[in-house]
């Protein structure tokens, strides 16, 4: 995940991927839980922090210290 550091980490409802917030890079990264490979990188800007999931849709909600909420799909 590079040198940006990770703040939040959450297992997706499907159990297959982990989502990690990187505030220093303004990114959220989806990681394959079994092999550690990056599945997708979401550039959200600001300072992404905590992650929550809607179990019905699988959509991730990421709070941002810069004052907004990002809605992200599964990778």
Short mmCIF file of N, CA and C in Angstrom, two decimals:
data_model
loop_
_atom_site.label_atom_id
_atom_site.label_comp_id
_atom_site.label_asym_id
_atom_site.label_seq_id
_atom_site.Cartn_x
_atom_site.Cartn_y
_atom_site.Cartn_z
N UNK A 1 0.80 -1.20 0.00
CA UNK A 1 0.00 0.00 0.00
C UNK A 1 0.84 1.26 0.00
N UNK A 2 2.08 1.11 -0.21
CA UNK A 2 2.94 2.29 -0.30
C UNK A 2 3.18 2.96 1.03
N UNK A 3 3.69 4.15 0.99
CA UNK A 3 4.06 4.86 2.19
C UNK A 3 3.01 5.82 2.71
N UNK A 4 1.78 5.77 2.17
CA UNK A 4 0.75 6.73 2.56
C UNK A 4 0.15 6.43 3.94
N UNK A 5 0.33 5.23 4.46
CA UNK A 5 -0.25 4.86 5.75
C UNK A 5 -1.72 4.53 5.64
N UNK A 6 -2.20 3.73 6.58
CA UNK A 6 -3.60 3.30 6.60
C UNK A 6 -4.24 3.75 7.91
N UNK A 7 -5.47 4.27 7.82
CA UNK A 7 -6.20 4.67 9.02
C UNK A 7 -7.31 3.67 9.34
N UNK A 8 -8.23 3.46 8.39
CA UNK A 8 -9.37 2.56 8.61
C UNK A 8 -9.22 1.29 7.81
N UNK A 9 -9.74 0.19 8.36
CA UNK A 9 -9.70 -1.11 7.69
C UNK A 9 -11.00 -1.83 8.02
N UNK A 10 -11.68 -2.35 6.98
CA UNK A 10 -12.96 -3.02 7.21
C UNK A 10 -13.14 -4.14 6.20
N UNK A 11 -13.63 -5.28 6.68
CA UNK A 11 -13.94 -6.42 5.83
C UNK A 11 -15.27 -6.18 5.12
N UNK A 12 -15.29 -6.39 3.81
CA UNK A 12 -16.51 -6.23 3.03
C UNK A 12 -17.51 -7.32 3.41
N UNK A 13 -18.81 -7.07 3.22
CA UNK A 13 -19.84 -8.05 3.59
C UNK A 13 -19.67 -9.41 2.92
N UNK A 14 -19.09 -9.44 1.72
CA UNK A 14 -18.90 -10.72 1.04
C UNK A 14 -17.74 -11.53 1.61
N UNK A 15 -16.94 -10.91 2.50
CA UNK A 15 -15.81 -11.60 3.11
C UNK A 15 -14.61 -11.79 2.21
N UNK A 16 -14.67 -11.30 1.00
CA UNK A 16 -13.59 -11.51 0.02
C UNK A 16 -12.57 -10.38 -0.01
N UNK A 17 -12.99 -9.19 0.36
CA UNK A 17 -12.07 -8.05 0.24
C UNK A 17 -12.05 -7.22 1.51
N UNK A 18 -10.92 -6.57 1.71
CA UNK A 18 -10.73 -5.61 2.79
C UNK A 18 -10.65 -4.23 2.15
N UNK A 19 -11.26 -3.26 2.79
CA UNK A 19 -11.14 -1.88 2.34
C UNK A 19 -10.25 -1.14 3.33
N UNK A 20 -9.29 -0.38 2.83
CA UNK A 20 -8.37 0.37 3.68
C UNK A 20 -8.37 1.83 3.23
N UNK A 21 -8.46 2.74 4.20
CA UNK A 21 -8.38 4.16 3.87
C UNK A 21 -6.94 4.63 4.03
N UNK A 22 -6.50 5.45 3.09
CA UNK A 22 -5.16 6.05 3.10
C UNK A 22 -5.33 7.57 3.09
N UNK A 23 -5.45 8.18 4.29
CA UNK A 23 -5.68 9.62 4.35
C UNK A 23 -4.61 10.46 3.67
N UNK A 24 -3.35 10.07 3.79
CA UNK A 24 -2.26 10.84 3.20
C UNK A 24 -2.30 10.88 1.68
N UNK A 25 -2.93 9.87 1.08
CA UNK A 25 -3.02 9.80 -0.38
C UNK A 25 -4.41 10.15 -0.89
N UNK A 26 -5.39 10.33 0.02
CA UNK A 26 -6.76 10.61 -0.41
C UNK A 26 -7.37 9.45 -1.16
N UNK A 27 -7.07 8.22 -0.72
CA UNK A 27 -7.51 7.03 -1.43
C UNK A 27 -8.15 6.01 -0.49
N UNK A 28 -8.98 5.16 -1.10
CA UNK A 28 -9.48 3.97 -0.44
C UNK A 28 -9.06 2.81 -1.34
N UNK A 29 -8.49 1.78 -0.73
CA UNK A 29 -7.96 0.65 -1.50
C UNK A 29 -8.74 -0.60 -1.12
N UNK A 30 -9.19 -1.35 -2.13
CA UNK A 30 -9.83 -2.65 -1.90
C UNK A 30 -8.78 -3.73 -2.14
N UNK A 31 -8.61 -4.61 -1.17
CA UNK A 31 -7.55 -5.62 -1.19
C UNK A 31 -8.17 -7.00 -1.13
N UNK A 32 -7.71 -7.92 -1.97
CA UNK A 32 -8.15 -9.31 -1.92
C UNK A 32 -7.67 -9.93 -0.62
N UNK A 33 -8.59 -10.44 0.17
CA UNK A 33 -8.27 -10.96 1.49
C UNK A 33 -7.40 -12.22 1.44
N UNK A 34 -7.52 -13.01 0.38
CA UNK A 34 -6.79 -14.27 0.32
C UNK A 34 -5.35 -14.13 -0.16
N UNK A 35 -5.09 -13.17 -1.07
CA UNK A 35 -3.73 -13.07 -1.60
C UNK A 35 -3.07 -11.71 -1.41
N UNK A 36 -3.79 -10.74 -0.84
CA UNK A 36 -3.21 -9.44 -0.55
C UNK A 36 -3.06 -8.51 -1.74
N UNK A 37 -3.55 -8.91 -2.90
CA UNK A 37 -3.43 -8.08 -4.09
C UNK A 37 -4.46 -6.94 -4.06
N UNK A 38 -4.05 -5.79 -4.56
CA UNK A 38 -4.96 -4.65 -4.67
C UNK A 38 -5.93 -4.91 -5.81
N UNK A 39 -7.23 -4.90 -5.50
CA UNK A 39 -8.27 -5.12 -6.50
C UNK A 39 -8.66 -3.83 -7.19
N UNK A 40 -8.71 -2.75 -6.40
CA UNK A 40 -9.13 -1.47 -6.96
C UNK A 40 -8.71 -0.35 -6.02
N UNK A 41 -8.37 0.77 -6.60
CA UNK A 41 -8.03 1.97 -5.83
C UNK A 41 -9.04 3.05 -6.19
N UNK A 42 -9.67 3.61 -5.16
CA UNK A 42 -10.63 4.70 -5.34
C UNK A 42 -9.96 6.00 -4.91
N UNK A 43 -9.83 6.96 -5.80
CA UNK A 43 -9.30 8.27 -5.45
C UNK A 43 -10.46 9.13 -4.99
N UNK A 44 -10.51 9.41 -3.69
CA UNK A 44 -11.63 10.16 -3.13
C UNK A 44 -11.23 11.56 -2.68
N UNK A 45 -9.94 11.83 -2.61
CA UNK A 45 -9.48 13.14 -2.16
C UNK A 45 -9.67 13.31 -0.66
N UNK A 46 -9.33 14.47 -0.18
CA UNK A 46 -9.50 14.76 1.24
C UNK A 46 -8.71 13.81 2.13
N UNK A 47 -9.33 13.46 3.26
CA UNK A 47 -8.71 12.59 4.26
C UNK A 47 -9.70 11.48 4.63
N UNK A 48 -9.80 10.42 3.81
CA UNK A 48 -10.74 9.35 4.13
C UNK A 48 -10.38 8.68 5.45
N UNK A 49 -11.42 8.34 6.22
CA UNK A 49 -11.20 7.80 7.57
C UNK A 49 -11.90 6.46 7.77
N UNK A 50 -13.07 6.49 8.35
CA UNK A 50 -13.79 5.28 8.74
C UNK A 50 -14.63 4.71 7.60
N UNK A 51 -14.83 3.38 7.64
CA UNK A 51 -15.56 2.67 6.60
C UNK A 51 -16.72 1.90 7.23
N UNK A 52 -17.87 1.94 6.56
CA UNK A 52 -19.02 1.12 6.94
C UNK A 52 -19.62 0.55 5.66
N UNK A 53 -20.36 -0.55 5.78
CA UNK A 53 -20.97 -1.18 4.61
C UNK A 53 -22.47 -1.32 4.78
N UNK A 54 -23.17 -1.19 3.65
CA UNK A 54 -24.58 -1.53 3.57
C UNK A 54 -24.63 -3.00 3.19
N UNK A 55 -25.08 -3.84 4.08
CA UNK A 55 -25.07 -5.28 3.83
C UNK A 55 -25.99 -5.68 2.68
N UNK A 56 -27.03 -4.90 2.43
CA UNK A 56 -27.96 -5.22 1.34
C UNK A 56 -27.37 -5.01 -0.04
N UNK A 57 -26.61 -3.92 -0.20
CA UNK A 57 -26.07 -3.58 -1.52
C UNK A 57 -24.58 -3.86 -1.65
N UNK A 58 -23.89 -4.00 -0.52
CA UNK A 58 -22.44 -4.17 -0.56
C UNK A 58 -21.69 -2.87 -0.73
N UNK A 59 -22.40 -1.77 -0.83
CA UNK A 59 -21.79 -0.46 -1.03
C UNK A 59 -21.06 -0.01 0.24
N UNK A 60 -19.88 0.56 0.04
CA UNK A 60 -19.10 1.09 1.16
C UNK A 60 -19.39 2.57 1.34
N UNK A 61 -19.43 2.99 2.60
CA UNK A 61 -19.59 4.39 2.95
C UNK A 61 -18.32 4.79 3.69
N UNK A 62 -17.66 5.83 3.21
CA UNK A 62 -16.39 6.25 3.80
C UNK A 62 -16.51 7.70 4.26
N UNK A 63 -16.32 7.90 5.55
CA UNK A 63 -16.35 9.28 6.06
C UNK A 63 -15.03 9.97 5.70
N UNK A 64 -15.11 11.25 5.47
CA UNK A 64 -13.94 12.00 5.06
C UNK A 64 -13.76 13.19 5.99
N UNK A 65 -12.59 13.31 6.56
CA UNK A 65 -12.29 14.39 7.49
C UNK A 65 -12.44 15.77 6.83
N UNK A 66 -12.39 15.82 5.51
CA UNK A 66 -12.54 17.08 4.80
C UNK A 66 -14.01 17.52 4.71
N UNK A 67 -14.94 16.69 5.23
CA UNK A 67 -16.31 17.14 5.35
C UNK A 67 -17.33 16.50 4.43
N UNK A 68 -17.06 15.33 3.88
CA UNK A 68 -18.07 14.67 3.03
C UNK A 68 -18.03 13.17 3.25
N UNK A 69 -18.97 12.48 2.61
CA UNK A 69 -19.11 11.04 2.67
C UNK A 69 -19.01 10.49 1.26
N UNK A 70 -18.17 9.47 1.07
CA UNK A 70 -18.04 8.82 -0.24
C UNK A 70 -18.82 7.52 -0.23
N UNK A 71 -19.48 7.21 -1.36
CA UNK A 71 -20.22 5.98 -1.56
C UNK A 71 -19.48 5.16 -2.62
N UNK A 72 -18.98 3.99 -2.25
CA UNK A 72 -18.16 3.19 -3.17
C UNK A 72 -18.76 1.82 -3.40
N UNK A 73 -18.67 1.28 -4.65
CA UNK A 73 -19.15 -0.06 -4.93
C UNK A 73 -18.13 -1.11 -4.51
N UNK A 74 -18.55 -2.37 -4.51
CA UNK A 74 -17.57 -3.44 -4.34
C UNK A 74 -16.64 -3.43 -5.54
N UNK A 75 -15.41 -3.90 -5.38
CA UNK A 75 -14.44 -3.83 -6.50
C UNK A 75 -14.84 -4.67 -7.70
#
